[in-house]
Tab-separated table of C-alpha atoms and ligand atoms in Angstrom:
chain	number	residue	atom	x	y	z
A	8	UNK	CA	-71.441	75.524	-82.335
A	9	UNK	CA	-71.497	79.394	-83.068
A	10	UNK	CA	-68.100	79.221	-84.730
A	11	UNK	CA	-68.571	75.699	-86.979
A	12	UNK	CA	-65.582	75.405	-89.624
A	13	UNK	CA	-64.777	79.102	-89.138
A	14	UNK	CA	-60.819	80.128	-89.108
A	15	UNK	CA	-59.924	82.609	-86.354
A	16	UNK	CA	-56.540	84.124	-85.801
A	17	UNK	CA	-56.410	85.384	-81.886
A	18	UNK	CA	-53.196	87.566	-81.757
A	19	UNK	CA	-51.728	87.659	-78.337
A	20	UNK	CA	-53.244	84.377	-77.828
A	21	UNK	CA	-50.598	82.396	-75.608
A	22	UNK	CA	-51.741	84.086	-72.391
A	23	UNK	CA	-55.074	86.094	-70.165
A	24	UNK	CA	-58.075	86.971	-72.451
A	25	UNK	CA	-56.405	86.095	-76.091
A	26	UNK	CA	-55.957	82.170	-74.055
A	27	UNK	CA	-59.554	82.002	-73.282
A	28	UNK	CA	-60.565	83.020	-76.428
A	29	UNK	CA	-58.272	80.396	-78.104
A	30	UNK	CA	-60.189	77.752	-75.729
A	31	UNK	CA	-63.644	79.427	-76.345
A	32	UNK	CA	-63.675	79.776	-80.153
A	33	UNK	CA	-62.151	76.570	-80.498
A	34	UNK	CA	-65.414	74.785	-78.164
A	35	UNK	CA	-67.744	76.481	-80.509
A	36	UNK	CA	-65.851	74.862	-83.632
A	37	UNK	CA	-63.203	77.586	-84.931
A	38	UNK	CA	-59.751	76.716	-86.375
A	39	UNK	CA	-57.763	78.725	-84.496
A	40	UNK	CA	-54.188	79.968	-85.022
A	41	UNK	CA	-53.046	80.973	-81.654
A	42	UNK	CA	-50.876	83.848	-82.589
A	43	UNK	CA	-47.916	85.286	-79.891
A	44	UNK	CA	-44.736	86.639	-79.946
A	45	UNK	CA	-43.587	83.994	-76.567
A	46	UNK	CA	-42.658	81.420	-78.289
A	47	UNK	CA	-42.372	78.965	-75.549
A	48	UNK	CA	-45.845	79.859	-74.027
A	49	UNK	CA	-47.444	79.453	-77.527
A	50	UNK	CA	-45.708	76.161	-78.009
A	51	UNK	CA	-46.289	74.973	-74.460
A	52	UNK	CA	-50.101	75.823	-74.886
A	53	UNK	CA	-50.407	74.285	-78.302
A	54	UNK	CA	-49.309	71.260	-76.809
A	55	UNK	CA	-51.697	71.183	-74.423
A	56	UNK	CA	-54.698	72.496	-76.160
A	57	UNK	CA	-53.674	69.951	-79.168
A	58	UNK	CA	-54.801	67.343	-76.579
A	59	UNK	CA	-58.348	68.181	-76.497
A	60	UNK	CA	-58.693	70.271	-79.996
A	61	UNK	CA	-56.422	69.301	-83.243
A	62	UNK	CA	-57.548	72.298	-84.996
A	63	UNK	CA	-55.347	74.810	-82.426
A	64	UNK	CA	-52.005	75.702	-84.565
A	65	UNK	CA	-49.451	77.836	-83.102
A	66	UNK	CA	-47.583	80.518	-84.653
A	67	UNK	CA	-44.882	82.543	-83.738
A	68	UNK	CA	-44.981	86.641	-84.942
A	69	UNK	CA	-44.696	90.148	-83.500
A	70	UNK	CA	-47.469	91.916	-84.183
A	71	UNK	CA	-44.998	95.244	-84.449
A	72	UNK	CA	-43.127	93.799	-87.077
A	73	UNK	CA	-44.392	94.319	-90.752
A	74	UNK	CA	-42.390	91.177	-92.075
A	75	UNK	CA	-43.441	88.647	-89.329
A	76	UNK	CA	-47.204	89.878	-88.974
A	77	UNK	CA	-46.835	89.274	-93.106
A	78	UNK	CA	-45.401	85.766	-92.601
A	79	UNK	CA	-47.549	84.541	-89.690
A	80	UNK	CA	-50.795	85.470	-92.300
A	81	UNK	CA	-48.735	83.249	-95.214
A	82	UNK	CA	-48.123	80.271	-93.185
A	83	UNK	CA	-52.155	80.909	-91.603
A	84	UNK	CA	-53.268	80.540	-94.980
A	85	UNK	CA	-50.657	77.713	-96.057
A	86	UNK	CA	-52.321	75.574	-92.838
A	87	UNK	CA	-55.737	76.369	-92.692
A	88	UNK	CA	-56.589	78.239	-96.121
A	89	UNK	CA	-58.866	80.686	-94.850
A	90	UNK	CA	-59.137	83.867	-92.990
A	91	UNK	CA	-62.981	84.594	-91.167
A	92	UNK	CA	-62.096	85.957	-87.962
A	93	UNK	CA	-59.494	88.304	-87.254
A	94	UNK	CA	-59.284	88.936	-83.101
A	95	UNK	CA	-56.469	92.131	-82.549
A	96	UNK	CA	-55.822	91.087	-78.996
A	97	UNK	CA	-52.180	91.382	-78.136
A	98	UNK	CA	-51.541	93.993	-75.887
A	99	UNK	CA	-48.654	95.024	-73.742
A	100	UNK	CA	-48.317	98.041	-71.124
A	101	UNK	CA	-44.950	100.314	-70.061
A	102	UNK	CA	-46.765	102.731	-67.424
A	103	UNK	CA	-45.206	105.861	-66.276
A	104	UNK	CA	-46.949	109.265	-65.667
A	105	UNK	CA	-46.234	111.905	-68.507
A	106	UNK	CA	-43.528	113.916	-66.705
A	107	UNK	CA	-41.352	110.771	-66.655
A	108	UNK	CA	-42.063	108.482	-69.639
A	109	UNK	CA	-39.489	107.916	-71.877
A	110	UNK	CA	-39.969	108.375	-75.829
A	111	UNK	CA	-38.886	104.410	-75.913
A	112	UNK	CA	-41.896	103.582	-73.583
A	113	UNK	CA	-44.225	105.826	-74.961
A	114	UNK	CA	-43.512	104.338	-79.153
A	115	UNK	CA	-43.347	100.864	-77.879
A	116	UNK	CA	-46.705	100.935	-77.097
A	117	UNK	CA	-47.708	102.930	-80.001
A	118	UNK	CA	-46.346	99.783	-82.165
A	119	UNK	CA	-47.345	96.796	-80.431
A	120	UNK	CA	-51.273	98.140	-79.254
A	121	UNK	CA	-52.132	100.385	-82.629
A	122	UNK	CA	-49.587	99.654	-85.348
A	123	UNK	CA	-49.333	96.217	-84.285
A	124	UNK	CA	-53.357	96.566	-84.772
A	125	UNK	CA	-52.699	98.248	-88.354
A	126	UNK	CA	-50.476	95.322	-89.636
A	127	UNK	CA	-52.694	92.410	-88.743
A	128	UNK	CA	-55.715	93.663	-90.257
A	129	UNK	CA	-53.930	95.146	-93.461
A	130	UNK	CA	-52.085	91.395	-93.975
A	131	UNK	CA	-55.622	89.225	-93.494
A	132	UNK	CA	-58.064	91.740	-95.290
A	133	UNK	CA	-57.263	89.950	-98.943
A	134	UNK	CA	-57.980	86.797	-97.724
A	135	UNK	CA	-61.703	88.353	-96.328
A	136	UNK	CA	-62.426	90.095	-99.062
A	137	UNK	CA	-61.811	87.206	-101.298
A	138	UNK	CA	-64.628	85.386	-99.531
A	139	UNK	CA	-66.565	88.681	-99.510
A	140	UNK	CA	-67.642	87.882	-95.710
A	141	UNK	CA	-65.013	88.728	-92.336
A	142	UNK	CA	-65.219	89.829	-88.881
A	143	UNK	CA	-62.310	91.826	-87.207
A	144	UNK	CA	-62.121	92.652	-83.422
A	145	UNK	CA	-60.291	94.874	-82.118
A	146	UNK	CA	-59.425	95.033	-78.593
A	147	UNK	CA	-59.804	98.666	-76.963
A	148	UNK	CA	-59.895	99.518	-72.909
A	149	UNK	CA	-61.339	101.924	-70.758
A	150	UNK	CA	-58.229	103.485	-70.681
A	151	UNK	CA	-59.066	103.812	-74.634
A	152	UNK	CA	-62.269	105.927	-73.809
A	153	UNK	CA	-62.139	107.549	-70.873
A	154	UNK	CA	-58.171	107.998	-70.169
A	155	UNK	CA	-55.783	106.860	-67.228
A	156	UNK	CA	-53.378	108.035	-64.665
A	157	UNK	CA	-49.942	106.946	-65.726
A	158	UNK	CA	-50.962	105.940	-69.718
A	159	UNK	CA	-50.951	108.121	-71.771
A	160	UNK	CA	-48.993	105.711	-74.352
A	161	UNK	CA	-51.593	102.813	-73.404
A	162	UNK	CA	-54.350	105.194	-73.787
A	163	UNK	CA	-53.316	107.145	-76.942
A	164	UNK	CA	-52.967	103.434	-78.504
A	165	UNK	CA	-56.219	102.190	-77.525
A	166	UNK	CA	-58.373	105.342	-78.280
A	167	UNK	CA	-56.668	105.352	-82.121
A	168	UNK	CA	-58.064	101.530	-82.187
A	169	UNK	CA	-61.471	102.901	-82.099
A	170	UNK	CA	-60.350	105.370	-84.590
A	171	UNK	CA	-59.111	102.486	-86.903
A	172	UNK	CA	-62.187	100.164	-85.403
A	173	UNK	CA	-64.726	103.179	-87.113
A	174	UNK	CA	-63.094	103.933	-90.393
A	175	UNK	CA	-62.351	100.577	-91.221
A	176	UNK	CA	-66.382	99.903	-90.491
A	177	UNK	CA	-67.342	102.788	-92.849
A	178	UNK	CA	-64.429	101.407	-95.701
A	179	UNK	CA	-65.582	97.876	-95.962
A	180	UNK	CA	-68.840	97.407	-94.708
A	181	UNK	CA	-70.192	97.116	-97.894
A	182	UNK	CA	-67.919	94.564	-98.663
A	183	UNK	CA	-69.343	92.234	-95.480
A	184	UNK	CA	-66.856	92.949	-93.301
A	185	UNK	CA	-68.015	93.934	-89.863
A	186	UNK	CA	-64.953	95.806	-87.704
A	187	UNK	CA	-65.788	96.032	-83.993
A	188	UNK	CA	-64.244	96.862	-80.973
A	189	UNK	CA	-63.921	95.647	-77.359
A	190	UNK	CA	-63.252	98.039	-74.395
A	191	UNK	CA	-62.303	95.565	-71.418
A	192	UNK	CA	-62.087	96.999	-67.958
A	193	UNK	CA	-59.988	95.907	-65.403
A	194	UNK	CA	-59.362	91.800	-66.318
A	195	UNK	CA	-57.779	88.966	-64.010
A	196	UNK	CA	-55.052	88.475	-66.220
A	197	UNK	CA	-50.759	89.224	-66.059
A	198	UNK	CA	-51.610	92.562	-67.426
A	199	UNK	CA	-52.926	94.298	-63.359
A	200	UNK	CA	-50.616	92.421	-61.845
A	201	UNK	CA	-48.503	95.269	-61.188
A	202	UNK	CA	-51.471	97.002	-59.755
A	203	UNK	CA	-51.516	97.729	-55.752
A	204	UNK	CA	-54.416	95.140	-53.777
A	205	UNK	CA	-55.225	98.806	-52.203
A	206	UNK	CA	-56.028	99.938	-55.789
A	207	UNK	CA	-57.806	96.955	-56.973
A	208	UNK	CA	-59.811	97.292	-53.825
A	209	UNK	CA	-61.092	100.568	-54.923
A	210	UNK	CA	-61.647	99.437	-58.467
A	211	UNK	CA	-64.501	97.190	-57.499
A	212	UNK	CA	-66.300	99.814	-54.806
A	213	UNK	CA	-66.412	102.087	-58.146
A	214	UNK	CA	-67.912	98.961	-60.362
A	215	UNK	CA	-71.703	99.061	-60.962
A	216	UNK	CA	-71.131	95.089	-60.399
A	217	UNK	CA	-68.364	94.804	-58.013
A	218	UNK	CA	-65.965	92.763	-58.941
A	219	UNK	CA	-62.905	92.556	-61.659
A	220	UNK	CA	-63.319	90.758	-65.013
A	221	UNK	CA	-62.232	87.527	-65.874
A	222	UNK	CA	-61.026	86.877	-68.845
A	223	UNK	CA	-64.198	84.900	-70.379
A	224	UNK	CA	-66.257	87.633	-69.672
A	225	UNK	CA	-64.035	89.376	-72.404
A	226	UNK	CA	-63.666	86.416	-75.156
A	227	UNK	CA	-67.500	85.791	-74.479
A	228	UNK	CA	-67.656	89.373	-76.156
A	229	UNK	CA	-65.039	88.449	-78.799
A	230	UNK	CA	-67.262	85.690	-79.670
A	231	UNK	CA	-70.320	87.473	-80.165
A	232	UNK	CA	-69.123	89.924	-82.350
A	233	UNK	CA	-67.120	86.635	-84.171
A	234	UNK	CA	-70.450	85.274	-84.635
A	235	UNK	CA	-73.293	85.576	-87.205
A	236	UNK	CA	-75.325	86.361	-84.726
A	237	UNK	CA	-73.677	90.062	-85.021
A	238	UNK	CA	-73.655	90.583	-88.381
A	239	UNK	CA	-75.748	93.877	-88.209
A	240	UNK	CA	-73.078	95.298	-85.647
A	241	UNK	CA	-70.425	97.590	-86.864
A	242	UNK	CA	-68.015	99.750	-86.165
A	243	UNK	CA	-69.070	99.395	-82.430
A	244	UNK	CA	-67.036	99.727	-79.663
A	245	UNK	CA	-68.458	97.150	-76.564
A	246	UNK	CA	-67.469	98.224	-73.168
A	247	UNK	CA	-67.337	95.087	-71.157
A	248	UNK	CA	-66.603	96.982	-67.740
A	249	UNK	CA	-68.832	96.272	-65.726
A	250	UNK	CA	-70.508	99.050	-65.970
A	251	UNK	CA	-68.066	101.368	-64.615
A	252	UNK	CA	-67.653	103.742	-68.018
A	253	UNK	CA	-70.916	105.229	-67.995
B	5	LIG	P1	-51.602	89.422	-71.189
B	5	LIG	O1	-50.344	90.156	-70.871
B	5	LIG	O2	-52.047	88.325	-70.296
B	5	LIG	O3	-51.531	88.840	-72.688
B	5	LIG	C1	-51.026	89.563	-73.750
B	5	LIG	C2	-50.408	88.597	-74.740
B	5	LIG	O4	-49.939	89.360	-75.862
B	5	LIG	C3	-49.190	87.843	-74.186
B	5	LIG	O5	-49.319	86.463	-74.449
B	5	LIG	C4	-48.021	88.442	-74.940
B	5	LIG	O6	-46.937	87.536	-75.156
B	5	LIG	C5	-48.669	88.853	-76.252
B	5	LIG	N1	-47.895	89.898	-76.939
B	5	LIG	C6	-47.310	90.984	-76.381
B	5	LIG	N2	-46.651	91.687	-77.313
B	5	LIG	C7	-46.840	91.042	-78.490
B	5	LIG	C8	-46.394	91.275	-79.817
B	5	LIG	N3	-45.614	92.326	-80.115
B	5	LIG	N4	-46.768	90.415	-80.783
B	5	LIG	C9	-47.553	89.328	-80.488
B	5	LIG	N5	-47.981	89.052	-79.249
B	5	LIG	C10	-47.636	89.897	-78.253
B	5	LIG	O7	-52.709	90.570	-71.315
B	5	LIG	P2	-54.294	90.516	-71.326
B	5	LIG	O8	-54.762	91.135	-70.087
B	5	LIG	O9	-54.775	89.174	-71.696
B	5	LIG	O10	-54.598	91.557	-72.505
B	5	LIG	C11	-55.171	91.213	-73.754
B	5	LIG	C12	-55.661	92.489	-74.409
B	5	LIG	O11	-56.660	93.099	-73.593
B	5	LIG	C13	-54.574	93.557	-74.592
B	5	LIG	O12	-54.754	94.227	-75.822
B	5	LIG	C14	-54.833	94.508	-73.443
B	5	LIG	O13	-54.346	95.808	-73.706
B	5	LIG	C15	-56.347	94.463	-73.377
B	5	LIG	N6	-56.895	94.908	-72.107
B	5	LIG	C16	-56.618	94.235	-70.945
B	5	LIG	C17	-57.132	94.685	-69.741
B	5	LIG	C18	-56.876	94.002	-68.442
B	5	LIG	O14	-57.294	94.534	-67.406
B	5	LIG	N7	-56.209	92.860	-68.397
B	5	LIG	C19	-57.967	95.900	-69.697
B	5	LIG	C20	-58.213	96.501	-70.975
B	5	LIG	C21	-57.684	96.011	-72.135
């Protein structure tokens, strides 16, 4: 059990990779609030996660919003009474090239994938600090470090995560808080749904190990850098791509 007794919140955790890390951490032990902004898929999988692990709460917040993210962390710490493990994994995409993005699409993302990153991490940091010992994981992408046709919202967002991910390693290090980062590549999940077969086809030729991700191969990473067993790591950014950001 890598995670014994250990409270996680796993924002974006009703569906893909935040799900699977919801099931993972909670195998190795965690108390996990499952954090989403669908209500009924949070619910639905509380219900159903509840039936294997009792220490899986749902709650309901946007990570956008100042007031919710602020309320989610109150009622966290009204259930569980703890903060150890803060996963920054909810994540949403409006793709359109540059010539024909809208300002809308282009802030949305901005709020939900950075701010949304910002808020969550500001809102659980006095609960870390007053255990002098925290982990926070932010999740980057490829997109985040290398760019993408048809993101520049999606990319802007995730390449100002690792600028959050390395500041906020340098600002609280010495108080044992490790900040980390994790650059996913292209995951089974909702998310590349929208993405041609064609395209997905050519994904994997251009993959060192040809294939997509799955969405353990992500929360595997999550839990790593959750774990003691990273407690040297910081302000790292972990490409989980399968190699194909060199
Ligand atoms: P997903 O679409 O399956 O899950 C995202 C979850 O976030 C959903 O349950 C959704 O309801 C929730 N969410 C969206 N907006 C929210 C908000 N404002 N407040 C709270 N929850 C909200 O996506 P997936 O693939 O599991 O993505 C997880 C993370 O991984 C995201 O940050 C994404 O950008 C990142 N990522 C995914 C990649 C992929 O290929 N699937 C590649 C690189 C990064």
């Amino acid at each position: 059990m890598r995670l014994k007794d250990k409270i996680a919140i796993i924002t974006g955790g009703a569906s893909g990779i935040g799900l699977e890390a919801v099931k993972l951490f909670a195998r190795e032990g965690a108390h996990v609030a499952l954090v989403d902004f669908n209500e009924e898929a949070g619910l639905l999988q509380e219900r159903e996660l509840q039936e294997k692990w009792d220490h899986i709460k749902f709650f309901q917040a946007d990570v956008s919003d100042r007031e919710s993210v602020d309320q989610m962390v109150q009622a966290v710490m009204d259930h569980f009474n703890g903060i150890d493990i803060l996963i920054n994994n909810a994540g949403i995409t409006r793709d359109k090239t540059l010539r024909k993005m809208s300002v809308q699409d282009f802030q949305k993302v901005i709020d939900v994938n950075l701010t949304g990153v910002f808020h969550c991490a500001q809102a659980a940091l006095p609960y870390m600090l007053e255990r002098g010992k925290g982990k926070i994981i932010n999740t980057s992408s490829i997109s985040g470090v290398g760019g993408n046709i048809g993101q520049s919202n999606y990319s802007a967002a995730k390449a100002g995560v690792i600028g959050l991910t390395k500041t906020w390693a340098k600002e609280l290090g010495k108080k044992g808080i490790n900040v980390n980062a994790v650059a996913p590549g292209f995951i089974e999940t909702d998310m590349i749904k929208t993405i041609p077969d064609m395209q997905l086809m050519q994904i994997k030729m251009i993959t060192p190990s040809p294939r997509l991700g799955t969405p353990l191969d992500i929360a595997n990473a999550y839990l790593f850098l959750a774990s003691d067993e990273s407690d040297f790591v910081n302000g790292h950014v972990l490409n989980v791509d399968g190699g194909m950001l060199k």
